[in-house]
CSV table of C-alpha atoms and ligand atoms in Angstrom, one decimal:
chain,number,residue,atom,x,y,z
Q,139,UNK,CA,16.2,-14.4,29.2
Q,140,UNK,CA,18.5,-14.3,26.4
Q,141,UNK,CA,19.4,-17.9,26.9
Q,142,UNK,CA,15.9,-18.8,27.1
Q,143,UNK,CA,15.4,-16.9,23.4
Q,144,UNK,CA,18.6,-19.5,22.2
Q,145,UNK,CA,17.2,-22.5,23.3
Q,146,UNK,CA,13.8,-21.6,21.8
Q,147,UNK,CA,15.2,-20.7,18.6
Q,148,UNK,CA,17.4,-24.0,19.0
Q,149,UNK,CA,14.4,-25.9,19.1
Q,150,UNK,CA,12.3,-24.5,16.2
Q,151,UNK,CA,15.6,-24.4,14.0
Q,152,UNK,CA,15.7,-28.5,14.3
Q,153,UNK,CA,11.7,-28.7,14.1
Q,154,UNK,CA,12.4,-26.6,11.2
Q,155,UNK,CA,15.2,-28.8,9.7
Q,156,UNK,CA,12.9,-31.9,10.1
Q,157,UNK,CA,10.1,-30.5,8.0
Q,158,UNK,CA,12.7,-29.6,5.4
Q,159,UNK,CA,14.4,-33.1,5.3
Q,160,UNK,CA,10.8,-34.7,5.5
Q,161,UNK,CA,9.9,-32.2,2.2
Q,162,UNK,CA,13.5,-33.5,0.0
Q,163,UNK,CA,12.5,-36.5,0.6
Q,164,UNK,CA,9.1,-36.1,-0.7
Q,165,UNK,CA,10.4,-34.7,-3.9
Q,166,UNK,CA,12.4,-37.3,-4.3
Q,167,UNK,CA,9.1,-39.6,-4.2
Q,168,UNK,CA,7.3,-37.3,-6.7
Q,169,UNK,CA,9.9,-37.5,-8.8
Q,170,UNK,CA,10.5,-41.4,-8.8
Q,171,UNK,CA,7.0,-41.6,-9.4
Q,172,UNK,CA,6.7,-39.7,-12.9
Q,173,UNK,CA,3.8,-41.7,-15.0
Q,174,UNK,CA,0.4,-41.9,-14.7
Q,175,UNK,CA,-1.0,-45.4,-14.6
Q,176,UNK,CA,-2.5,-46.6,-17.9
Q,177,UNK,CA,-6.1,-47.9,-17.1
Q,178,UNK,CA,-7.0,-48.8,-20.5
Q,179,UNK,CA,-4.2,-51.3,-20.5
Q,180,UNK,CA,-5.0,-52.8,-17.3
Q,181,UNK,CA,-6.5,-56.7,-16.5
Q,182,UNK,CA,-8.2,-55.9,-13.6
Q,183,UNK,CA,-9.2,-52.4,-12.0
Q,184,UNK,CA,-9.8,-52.4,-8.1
Q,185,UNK,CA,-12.3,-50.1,-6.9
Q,186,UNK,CA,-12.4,-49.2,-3.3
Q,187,UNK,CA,-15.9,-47.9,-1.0
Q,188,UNK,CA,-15.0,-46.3,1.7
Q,189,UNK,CA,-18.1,-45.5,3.4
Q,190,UNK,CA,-16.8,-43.0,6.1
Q,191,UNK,CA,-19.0,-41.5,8.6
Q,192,UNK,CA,-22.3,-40.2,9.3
Q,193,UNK,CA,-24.5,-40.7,6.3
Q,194,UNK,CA,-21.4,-41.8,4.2
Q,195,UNK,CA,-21.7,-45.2,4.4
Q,196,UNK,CA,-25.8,-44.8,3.4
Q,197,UNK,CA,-25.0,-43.0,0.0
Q,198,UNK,CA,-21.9,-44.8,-0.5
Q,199,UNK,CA,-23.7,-48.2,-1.0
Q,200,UNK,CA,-26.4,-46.5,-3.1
Q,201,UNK,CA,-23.0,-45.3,-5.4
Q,202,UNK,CA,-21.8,-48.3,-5.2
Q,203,UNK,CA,-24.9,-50.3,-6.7
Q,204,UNK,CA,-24.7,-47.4,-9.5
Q,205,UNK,CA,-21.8,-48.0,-10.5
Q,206,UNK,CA,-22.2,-52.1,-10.1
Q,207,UNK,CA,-25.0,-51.9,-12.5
Q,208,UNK,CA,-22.9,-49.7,-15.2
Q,209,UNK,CA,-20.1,-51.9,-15.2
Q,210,UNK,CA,-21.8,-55.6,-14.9
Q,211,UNK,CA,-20.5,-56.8,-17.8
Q,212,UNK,CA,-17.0,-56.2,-16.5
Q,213,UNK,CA,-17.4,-57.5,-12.9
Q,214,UNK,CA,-18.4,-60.7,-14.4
Q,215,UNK,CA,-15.6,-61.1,-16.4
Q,216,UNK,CA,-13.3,-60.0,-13.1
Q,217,UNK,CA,-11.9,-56.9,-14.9
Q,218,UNK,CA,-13.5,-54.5,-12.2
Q,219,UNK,CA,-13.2,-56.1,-8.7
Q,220,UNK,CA,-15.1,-53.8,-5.6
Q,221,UNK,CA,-13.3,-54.1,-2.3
Q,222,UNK,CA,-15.3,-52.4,0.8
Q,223,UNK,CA,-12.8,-50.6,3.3
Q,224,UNK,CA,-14.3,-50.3,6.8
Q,225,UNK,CA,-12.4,-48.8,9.8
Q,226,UNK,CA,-12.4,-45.0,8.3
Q,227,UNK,CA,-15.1,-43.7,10.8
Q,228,UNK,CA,-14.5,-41.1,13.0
Q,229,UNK,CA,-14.8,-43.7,16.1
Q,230,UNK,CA,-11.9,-46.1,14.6
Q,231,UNK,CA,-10.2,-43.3,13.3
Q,232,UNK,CA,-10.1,-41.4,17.2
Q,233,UNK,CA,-9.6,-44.8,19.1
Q,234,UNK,CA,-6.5,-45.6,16.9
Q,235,UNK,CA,-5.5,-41.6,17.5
Q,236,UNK,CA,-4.5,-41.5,13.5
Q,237,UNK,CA,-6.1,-40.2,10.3
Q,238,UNK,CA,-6.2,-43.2,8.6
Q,239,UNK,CA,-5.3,-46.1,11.0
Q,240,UNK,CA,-2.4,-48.3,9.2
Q,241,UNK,CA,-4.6,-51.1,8.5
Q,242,UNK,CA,-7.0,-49.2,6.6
Q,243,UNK,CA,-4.2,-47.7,4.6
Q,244,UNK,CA,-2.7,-51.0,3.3
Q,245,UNK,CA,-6.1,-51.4,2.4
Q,246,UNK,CA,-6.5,-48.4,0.4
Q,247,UNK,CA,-3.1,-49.1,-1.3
Q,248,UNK,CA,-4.1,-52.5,-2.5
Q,249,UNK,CA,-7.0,-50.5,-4.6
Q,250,UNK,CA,-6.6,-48.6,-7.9
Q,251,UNK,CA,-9.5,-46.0,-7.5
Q,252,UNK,CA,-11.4,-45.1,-4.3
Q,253,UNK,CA,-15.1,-43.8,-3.6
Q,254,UNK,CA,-14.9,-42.5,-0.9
Q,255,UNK,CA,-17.9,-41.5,1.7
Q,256,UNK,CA,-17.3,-37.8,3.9
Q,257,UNK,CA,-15.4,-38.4,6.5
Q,258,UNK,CA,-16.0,-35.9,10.2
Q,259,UNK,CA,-12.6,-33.5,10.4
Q,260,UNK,CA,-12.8,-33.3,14.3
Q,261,UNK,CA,-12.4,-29.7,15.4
Q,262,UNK,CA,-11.2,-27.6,18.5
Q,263,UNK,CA,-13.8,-27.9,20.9
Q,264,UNK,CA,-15.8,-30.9,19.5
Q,265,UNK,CA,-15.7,-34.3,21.4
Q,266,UNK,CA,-13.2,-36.0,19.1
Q,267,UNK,CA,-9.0,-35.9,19.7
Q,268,UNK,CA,-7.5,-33.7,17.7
Q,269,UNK,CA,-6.5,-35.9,14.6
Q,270,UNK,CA,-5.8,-34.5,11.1
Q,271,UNK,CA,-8.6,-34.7,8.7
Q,272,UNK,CA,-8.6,-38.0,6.8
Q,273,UNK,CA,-9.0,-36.3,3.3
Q,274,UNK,CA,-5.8,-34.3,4.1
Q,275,UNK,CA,-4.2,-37.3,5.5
Q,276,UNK,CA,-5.2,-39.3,2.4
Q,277,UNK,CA,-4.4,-36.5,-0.5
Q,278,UNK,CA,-1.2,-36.8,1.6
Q,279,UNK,CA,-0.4,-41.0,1.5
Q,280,UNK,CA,-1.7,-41.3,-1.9
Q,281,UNK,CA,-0.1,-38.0,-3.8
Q,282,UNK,CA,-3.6,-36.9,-4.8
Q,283,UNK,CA,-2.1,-34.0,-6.1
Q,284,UNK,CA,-4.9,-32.2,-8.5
Q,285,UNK,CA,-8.2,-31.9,-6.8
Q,286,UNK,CA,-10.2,-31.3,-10.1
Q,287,UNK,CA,-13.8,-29.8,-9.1
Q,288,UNK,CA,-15.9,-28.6,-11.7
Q,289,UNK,CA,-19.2,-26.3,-11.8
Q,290,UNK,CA,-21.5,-25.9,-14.1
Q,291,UNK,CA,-24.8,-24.0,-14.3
Q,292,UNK,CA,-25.7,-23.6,-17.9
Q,293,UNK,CA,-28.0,-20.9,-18.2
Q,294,UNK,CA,-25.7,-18.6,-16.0
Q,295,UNK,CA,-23.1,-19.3,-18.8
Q,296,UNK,CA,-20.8,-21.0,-16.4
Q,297,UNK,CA,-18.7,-23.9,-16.9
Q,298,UNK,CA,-15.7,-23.9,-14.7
Q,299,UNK,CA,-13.2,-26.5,-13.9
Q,300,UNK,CA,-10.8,-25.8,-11.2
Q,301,UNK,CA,-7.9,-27.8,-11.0
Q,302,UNK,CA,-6.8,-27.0,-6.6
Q,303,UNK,CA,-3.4,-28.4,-5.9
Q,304,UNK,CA,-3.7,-31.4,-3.4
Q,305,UNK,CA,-0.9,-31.6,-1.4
Q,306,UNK,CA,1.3,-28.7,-0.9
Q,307,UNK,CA,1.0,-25.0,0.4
Q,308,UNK,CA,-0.7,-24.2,3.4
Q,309,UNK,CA,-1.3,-28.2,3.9
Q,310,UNK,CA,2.0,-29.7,3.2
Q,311,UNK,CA,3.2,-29.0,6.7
Q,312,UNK,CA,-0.5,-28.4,8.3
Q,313,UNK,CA,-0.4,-29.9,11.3
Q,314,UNK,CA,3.1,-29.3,11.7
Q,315,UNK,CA,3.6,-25.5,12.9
Q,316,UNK,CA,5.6,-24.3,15.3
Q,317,UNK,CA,4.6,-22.3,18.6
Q,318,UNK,CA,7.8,-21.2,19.9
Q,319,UNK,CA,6.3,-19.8,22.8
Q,320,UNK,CA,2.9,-18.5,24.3
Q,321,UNK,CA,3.3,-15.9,22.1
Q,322,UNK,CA,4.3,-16.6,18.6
Q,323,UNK,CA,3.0,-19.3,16.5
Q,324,UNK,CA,4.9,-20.1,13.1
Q,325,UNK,CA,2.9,-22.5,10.1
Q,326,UNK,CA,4.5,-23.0,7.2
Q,327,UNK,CA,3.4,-22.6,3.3
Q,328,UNK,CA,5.3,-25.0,0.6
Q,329,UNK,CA,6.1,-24.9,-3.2
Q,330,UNK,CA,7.9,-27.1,-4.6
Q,331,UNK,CA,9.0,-26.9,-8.5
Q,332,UNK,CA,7.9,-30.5,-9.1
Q,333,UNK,CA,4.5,-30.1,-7.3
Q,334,UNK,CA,3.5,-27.2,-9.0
Q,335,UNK,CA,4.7,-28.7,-12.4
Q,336,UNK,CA,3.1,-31.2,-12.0
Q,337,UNK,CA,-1.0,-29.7,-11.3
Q,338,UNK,CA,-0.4,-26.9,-13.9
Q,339,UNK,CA,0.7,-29.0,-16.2
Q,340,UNK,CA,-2.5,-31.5,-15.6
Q,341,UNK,CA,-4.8,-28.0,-16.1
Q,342,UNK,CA,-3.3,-26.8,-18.9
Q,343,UNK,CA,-3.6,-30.5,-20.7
Q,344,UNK,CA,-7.3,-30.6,-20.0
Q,345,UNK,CA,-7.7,-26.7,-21.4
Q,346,UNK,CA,-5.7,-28.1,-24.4
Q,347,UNK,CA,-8.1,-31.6,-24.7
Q,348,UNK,CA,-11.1,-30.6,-23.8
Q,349,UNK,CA,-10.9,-27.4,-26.4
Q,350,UNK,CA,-11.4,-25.0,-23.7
Q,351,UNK,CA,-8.0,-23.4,-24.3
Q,352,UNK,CA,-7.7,-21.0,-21.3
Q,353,UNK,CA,-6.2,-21.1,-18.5
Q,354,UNK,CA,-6.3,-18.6,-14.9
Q,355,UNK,CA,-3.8,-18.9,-12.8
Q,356,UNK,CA,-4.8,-17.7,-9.3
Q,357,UNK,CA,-2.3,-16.6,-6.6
Q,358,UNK,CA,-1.5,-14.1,-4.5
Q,359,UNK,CA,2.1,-13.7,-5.4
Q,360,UNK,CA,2.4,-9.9,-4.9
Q,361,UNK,CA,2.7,-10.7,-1.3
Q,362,UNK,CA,2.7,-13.9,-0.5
Q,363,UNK,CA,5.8,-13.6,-3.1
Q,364,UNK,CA,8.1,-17.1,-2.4
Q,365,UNK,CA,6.1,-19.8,-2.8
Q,366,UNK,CA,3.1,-17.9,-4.7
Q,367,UNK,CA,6.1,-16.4,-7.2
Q,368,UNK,CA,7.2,-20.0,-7.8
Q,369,UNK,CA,3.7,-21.1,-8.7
Q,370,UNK,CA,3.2,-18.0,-11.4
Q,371,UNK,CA,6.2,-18.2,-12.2
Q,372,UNK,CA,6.1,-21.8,-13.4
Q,373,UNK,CA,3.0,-21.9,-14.7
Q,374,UNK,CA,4.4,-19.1,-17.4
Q,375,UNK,CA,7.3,-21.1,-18.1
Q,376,UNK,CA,4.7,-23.8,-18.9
Q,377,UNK,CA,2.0,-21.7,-20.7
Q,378,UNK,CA,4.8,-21.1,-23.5
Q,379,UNK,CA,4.5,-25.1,-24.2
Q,380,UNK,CA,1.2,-24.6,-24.9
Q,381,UNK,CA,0.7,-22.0,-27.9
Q,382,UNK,CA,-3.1,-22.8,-28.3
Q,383,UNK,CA,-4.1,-22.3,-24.5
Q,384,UNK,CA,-4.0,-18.5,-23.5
Q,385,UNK,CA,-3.5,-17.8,-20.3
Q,386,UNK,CA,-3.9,-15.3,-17.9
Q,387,UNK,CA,-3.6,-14.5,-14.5
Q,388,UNK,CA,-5.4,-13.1,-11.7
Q,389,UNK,CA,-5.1,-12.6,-7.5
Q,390,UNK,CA,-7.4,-14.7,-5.2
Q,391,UNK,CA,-9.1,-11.6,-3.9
Q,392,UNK,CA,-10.5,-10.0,-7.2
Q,393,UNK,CA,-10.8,-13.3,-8.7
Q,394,UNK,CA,-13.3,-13.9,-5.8
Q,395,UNK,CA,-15.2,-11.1,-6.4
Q,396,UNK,CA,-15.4,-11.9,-10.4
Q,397,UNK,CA,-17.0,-14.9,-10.0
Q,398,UNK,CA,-20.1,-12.8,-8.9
Q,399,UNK,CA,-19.7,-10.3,-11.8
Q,400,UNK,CA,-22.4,-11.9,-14.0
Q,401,UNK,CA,-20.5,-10.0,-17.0
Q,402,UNK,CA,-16.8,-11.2,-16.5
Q,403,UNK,CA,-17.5,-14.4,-15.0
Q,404,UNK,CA,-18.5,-16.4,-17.8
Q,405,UNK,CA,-14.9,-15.9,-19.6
Q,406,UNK,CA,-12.8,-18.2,-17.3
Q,407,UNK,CA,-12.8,-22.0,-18.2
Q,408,UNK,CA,-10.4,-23.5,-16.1
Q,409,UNK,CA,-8.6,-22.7,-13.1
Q,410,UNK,CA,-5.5,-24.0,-11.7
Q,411,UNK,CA,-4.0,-22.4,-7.9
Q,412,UNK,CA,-2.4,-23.6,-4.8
Q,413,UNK,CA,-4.1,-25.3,-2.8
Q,414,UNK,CA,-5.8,-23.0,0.2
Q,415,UNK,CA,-7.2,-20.4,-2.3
Q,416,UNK,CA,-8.1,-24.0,-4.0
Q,417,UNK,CA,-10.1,-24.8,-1.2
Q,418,UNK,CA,-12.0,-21.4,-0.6
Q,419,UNK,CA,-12.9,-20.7,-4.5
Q,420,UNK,CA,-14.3,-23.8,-4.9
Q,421,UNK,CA,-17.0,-23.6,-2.4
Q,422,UNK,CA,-17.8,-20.4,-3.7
Q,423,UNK,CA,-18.1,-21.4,-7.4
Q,424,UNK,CA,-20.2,-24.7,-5.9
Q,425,UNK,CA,-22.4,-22.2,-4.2
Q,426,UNK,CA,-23.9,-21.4,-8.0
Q,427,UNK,CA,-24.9,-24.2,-8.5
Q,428,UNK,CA,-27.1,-25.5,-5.9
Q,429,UNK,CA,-24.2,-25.2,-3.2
Q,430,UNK,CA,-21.2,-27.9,-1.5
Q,431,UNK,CA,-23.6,-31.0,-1.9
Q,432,UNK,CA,-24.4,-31.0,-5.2
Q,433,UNK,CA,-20.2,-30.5,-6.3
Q,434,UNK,CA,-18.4,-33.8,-6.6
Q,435,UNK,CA,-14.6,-33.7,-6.2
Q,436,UNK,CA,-11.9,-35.7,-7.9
Q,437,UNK,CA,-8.3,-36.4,-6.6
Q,438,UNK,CA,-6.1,-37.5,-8.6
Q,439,UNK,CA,-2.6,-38.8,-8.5
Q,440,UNK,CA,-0.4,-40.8,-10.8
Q,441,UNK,CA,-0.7,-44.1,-9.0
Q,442,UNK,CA,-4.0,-43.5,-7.0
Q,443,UNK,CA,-7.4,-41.4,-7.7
Q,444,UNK,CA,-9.9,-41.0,-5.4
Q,445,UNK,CA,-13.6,-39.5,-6.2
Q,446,UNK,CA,-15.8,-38.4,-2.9
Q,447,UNK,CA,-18.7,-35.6,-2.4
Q,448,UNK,CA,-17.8,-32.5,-1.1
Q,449,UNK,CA,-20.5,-32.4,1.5
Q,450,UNK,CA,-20.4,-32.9,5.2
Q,451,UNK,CA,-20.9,-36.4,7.3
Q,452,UNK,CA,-24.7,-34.9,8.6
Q,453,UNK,CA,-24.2,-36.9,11.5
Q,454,UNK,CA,-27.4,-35.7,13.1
Q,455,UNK,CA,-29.4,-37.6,9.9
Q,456,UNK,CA,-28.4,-40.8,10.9
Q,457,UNK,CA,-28.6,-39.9,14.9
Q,458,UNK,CA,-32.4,-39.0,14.4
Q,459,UNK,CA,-32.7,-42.3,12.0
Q,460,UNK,CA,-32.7,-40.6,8.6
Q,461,UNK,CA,-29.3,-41.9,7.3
Q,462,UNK,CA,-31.3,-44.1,4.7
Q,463,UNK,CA,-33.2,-41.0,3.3
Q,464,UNK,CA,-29.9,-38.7,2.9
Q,465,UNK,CA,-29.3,-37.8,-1.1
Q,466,UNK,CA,-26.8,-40.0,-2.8
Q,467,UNK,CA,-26.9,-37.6,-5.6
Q,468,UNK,CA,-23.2,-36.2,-5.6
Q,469,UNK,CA,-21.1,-39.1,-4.6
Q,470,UNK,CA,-23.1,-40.8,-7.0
Q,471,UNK,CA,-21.5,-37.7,-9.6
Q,472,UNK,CA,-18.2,-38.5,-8.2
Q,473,UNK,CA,-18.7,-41.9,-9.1
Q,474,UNK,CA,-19.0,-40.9,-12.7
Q,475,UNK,CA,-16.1,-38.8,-12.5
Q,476,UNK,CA,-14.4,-42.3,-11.2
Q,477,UNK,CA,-15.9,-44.2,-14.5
Q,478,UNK,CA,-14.3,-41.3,-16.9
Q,479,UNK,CA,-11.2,-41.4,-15.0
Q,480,UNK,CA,-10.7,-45.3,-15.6
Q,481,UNK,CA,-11.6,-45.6,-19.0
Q,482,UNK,CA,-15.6,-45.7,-18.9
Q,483,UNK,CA,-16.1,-42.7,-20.9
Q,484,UNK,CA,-19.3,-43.5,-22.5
Q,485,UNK,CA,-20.8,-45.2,-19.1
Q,486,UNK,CA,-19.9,-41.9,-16.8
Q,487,UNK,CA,-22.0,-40.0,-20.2
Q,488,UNK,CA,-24.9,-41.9,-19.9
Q,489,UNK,CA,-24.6,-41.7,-15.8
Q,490,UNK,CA,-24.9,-37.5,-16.2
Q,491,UNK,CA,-28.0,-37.8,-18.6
Q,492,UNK,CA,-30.0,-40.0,-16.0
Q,493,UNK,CA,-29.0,-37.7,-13.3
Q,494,UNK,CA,-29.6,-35.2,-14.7
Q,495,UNK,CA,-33.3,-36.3,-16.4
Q,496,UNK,CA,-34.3,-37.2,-12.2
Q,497,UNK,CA,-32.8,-34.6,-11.2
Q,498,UNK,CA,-33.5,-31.4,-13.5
Q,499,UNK,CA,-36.1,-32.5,-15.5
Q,500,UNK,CA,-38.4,-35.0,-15.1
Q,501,UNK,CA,-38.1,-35.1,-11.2
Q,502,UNK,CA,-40.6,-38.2,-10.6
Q,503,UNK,CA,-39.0,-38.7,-7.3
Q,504,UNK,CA,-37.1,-35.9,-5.1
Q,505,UNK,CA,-35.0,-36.6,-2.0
Q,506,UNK,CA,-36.5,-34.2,1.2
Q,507,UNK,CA,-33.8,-35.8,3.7
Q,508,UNK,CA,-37.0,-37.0,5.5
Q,509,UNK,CA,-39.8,-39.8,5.1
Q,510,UNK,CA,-41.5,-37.1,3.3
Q,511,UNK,CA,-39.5,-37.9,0.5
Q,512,UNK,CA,-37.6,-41.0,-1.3
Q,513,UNK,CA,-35.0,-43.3,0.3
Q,514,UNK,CA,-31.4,-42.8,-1.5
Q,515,UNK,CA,-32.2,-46.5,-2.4
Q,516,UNK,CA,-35.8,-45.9,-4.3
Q,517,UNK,CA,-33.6,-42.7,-5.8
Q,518,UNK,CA,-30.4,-44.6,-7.0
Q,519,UNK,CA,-33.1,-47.7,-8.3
Q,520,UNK,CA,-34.9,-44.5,-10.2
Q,521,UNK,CA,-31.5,-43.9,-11.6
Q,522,UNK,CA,-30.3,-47.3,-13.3
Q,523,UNK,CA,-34.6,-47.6,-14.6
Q,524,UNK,CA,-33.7,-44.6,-16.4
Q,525,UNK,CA,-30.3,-46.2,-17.2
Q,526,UNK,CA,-32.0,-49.1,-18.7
Q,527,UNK,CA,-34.4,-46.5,-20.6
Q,528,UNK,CA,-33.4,-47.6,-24.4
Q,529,UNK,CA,-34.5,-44.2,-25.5
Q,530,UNK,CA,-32.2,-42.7,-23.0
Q,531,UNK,CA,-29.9,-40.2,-25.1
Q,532,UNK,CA,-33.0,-39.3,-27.2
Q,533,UNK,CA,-35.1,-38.9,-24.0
Q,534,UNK,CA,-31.9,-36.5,-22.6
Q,535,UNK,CA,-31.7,-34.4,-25.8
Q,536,UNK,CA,-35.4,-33.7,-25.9
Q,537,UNK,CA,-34.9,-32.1,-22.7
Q,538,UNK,CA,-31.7,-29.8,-24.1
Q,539,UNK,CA,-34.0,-28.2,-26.5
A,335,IPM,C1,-12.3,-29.8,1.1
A,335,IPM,C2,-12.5,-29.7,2.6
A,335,IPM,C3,-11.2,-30.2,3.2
A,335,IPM,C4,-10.1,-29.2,2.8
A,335,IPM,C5,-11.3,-30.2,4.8
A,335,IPM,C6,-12.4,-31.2,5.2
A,335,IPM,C7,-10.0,-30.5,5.5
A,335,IPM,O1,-12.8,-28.4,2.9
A,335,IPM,O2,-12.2,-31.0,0.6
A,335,IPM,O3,-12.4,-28.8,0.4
A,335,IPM,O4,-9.8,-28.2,3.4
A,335,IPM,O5,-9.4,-29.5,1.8
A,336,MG,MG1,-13.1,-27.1,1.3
């Protein structure tokens, strides 16, 4: 018995020293890889579409054309260059038994920013093996460490923007727990200093840039007090580099029930927490404003970004033929958080007005998900008409009064 306890122990000590050697060596990474890439300066940009699963590859295409039309001009002239990326469905991915199949990876390194179509996280009890989700996998292999989602509903008075951190915490180590018997199962939660540095500093530069000046920190470091304490901790240290920004900070629990107190709610700006409480706030705050589909997401790393709708795969669209009438709507709002991110500042404006003149206002077209509405194709050629509208900003102001 008691040598059965030592070997067990044996055994999750080494597991245990694996996942620590495996997370030195990823700081060492982060840290080699200090600069963000400067698009501005760049000859050419590569832009990866991944199409994904389900309906991903339907509304992927329809994004694609989008953002083809917005940035003819430089396509011609080679500066933007649009590689497609098959082999990240759910079949390839589960016949290769691997997130993101090698092959596909080397592709996705070769690109600068990705699009990327949903992608089916298979789940206990479904038909597919049990690989880790391809997101995860992909935050992961890229360092897409600030998952910057923002909500916005206007009359409500809110205009978030959460910055989730990407690649540590409860996800680091994910798929790596331990069970040391029948009876006890271990996971594991990670800070490191340079990770959480890293996504506090990016929140509390966009707080400072965009004029928004505050900053909520979100943990639950009165219990969960290691890796939590490091994150609140840091972010303190930071805040004092930023006299302008105030900052406060607040517990996942209570912060999740002020973002339904209509009277506090409206005071936070941006948000910046680990990323499980990340994960869960966010589809809360999306919930506001229409719900999941209508949020886009964007990851972003210093090397790699990667922009995708934070919908589901709707595989039963495409099963009962409907995959050409899902809505393209979102990805194609990640796609203009993809043009702002590379330098298209004025192209990702003028892509918000027309979706939101189709979408809010003038609504000539709307998407049921059925024949009973408009193809993602007649909607995304409704979008670049309005595009082409030369009264477009006046057109989009009229509607703001
Ligand atoms: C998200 C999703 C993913 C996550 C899933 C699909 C693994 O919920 O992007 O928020 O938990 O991060
Ligand atoms: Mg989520």
């Amino acid at each position: 018995m008691e040598l059965n306890h030592l070997e067990m122990i044996e055994a999750a000590k080494n597991h245990f020293g694996k996942i620590i050697e495996e997370q030195l060596a990823r700081i060492e990474r982060m840290k080699a890889n200090a600069e963000f890439v400067d698009y501005e300066n760049k000859d050419k940009i590569v832009i990866g579409i991944v199409g994904g699963d389900g309906i991903g590859p339907f509304i992927t295409s329809e994004a694609e054309k989008v953002l083809a039309f917005l940035l003819k001009e430089d396509v011609e002239k080679g500066r933007i260059v649009f590689k497609n990326i098959d082999g990240l469905t759910i079949e390839n991915r589960a016949a290769c038994g691997k997130a993101i199949p090698d092959d596909v990876l080397a592709e996705l390194k070769a690109c600068d920013v990705i699009l990327k179509g949903p992608t089916t996280t298979p789940r206990e009890g479904d038909k597919w093996p049990n690989i880790e989700s391809a997101n995860v996998a992909m935050r992961r292999e890229l360092d897409l460490f600030a998952n910057v989602r923002p909500v916005s509903v206007p009359e409500k008075g809110i205009d978030w923007t959460f910055y989730r951190e990407n690649t540590e915490g409860g996800y680091a180590v994910g798929s790596k727990g331990i069970h040391v018997n029948d009876d006890l199962a271990i996971d594991f939660t990670v800070a490191t200093q340079e990770g959480s540095d890293r996504i506090i500093r990016a929140a509390f530069d966009y707080a400072k840039k965009s004029g928004k000046n505050k900053v909520t920190v979100v943990t639950k470091a009165n219990v969960i007090k290691t890796t939590d304490g490091k994150f609140l901790d840091t972010a303190k240290a930071i805040a004092k580099e930023y006299p302008e920004v105030e900052m406060d900070d607040w517990y996942i629990d209570i912060m999740t029930a002020k973002l339904v107190d209509e009277k506090r709610r409206s005071q936070f700006k941006v948000m910046v927490l680990p990323n499980l409480y990340g994960d869960i706030l966010t589809d809360e705050a999306a919930e506001f404003q229409g719900g999941v589909g209508t949020a886009g997401s964007a990851n972003i790393g210093k090397r790699y970004a990667m922009f995708e709708a934070i919908h589901g795969s709707a595989p039963r669209m495409v099963d009962e033929g409907r995959g050409q009438y899902a809505d393209p709507c979102s990805i194609i709002r990640a796609a203009g958080m993809l043009l702002e991110h590379i330098g298209y500042g004025d192209e990702a404006k003028k892509l918000q007005m027309a979706l939101d003149i189709c979408g809010t206002y003038e609504k000539k077209l709307t998407i049921t998900g059925r024949d009973t509405g408009a193809t993602g194709a007649q909607y995304a050629q409704y979008l670049m008409d309005t595009l082409s509208r030369e009264d477009l900003a006046e057109a989009y102001a009229s509607y703001q009064k």
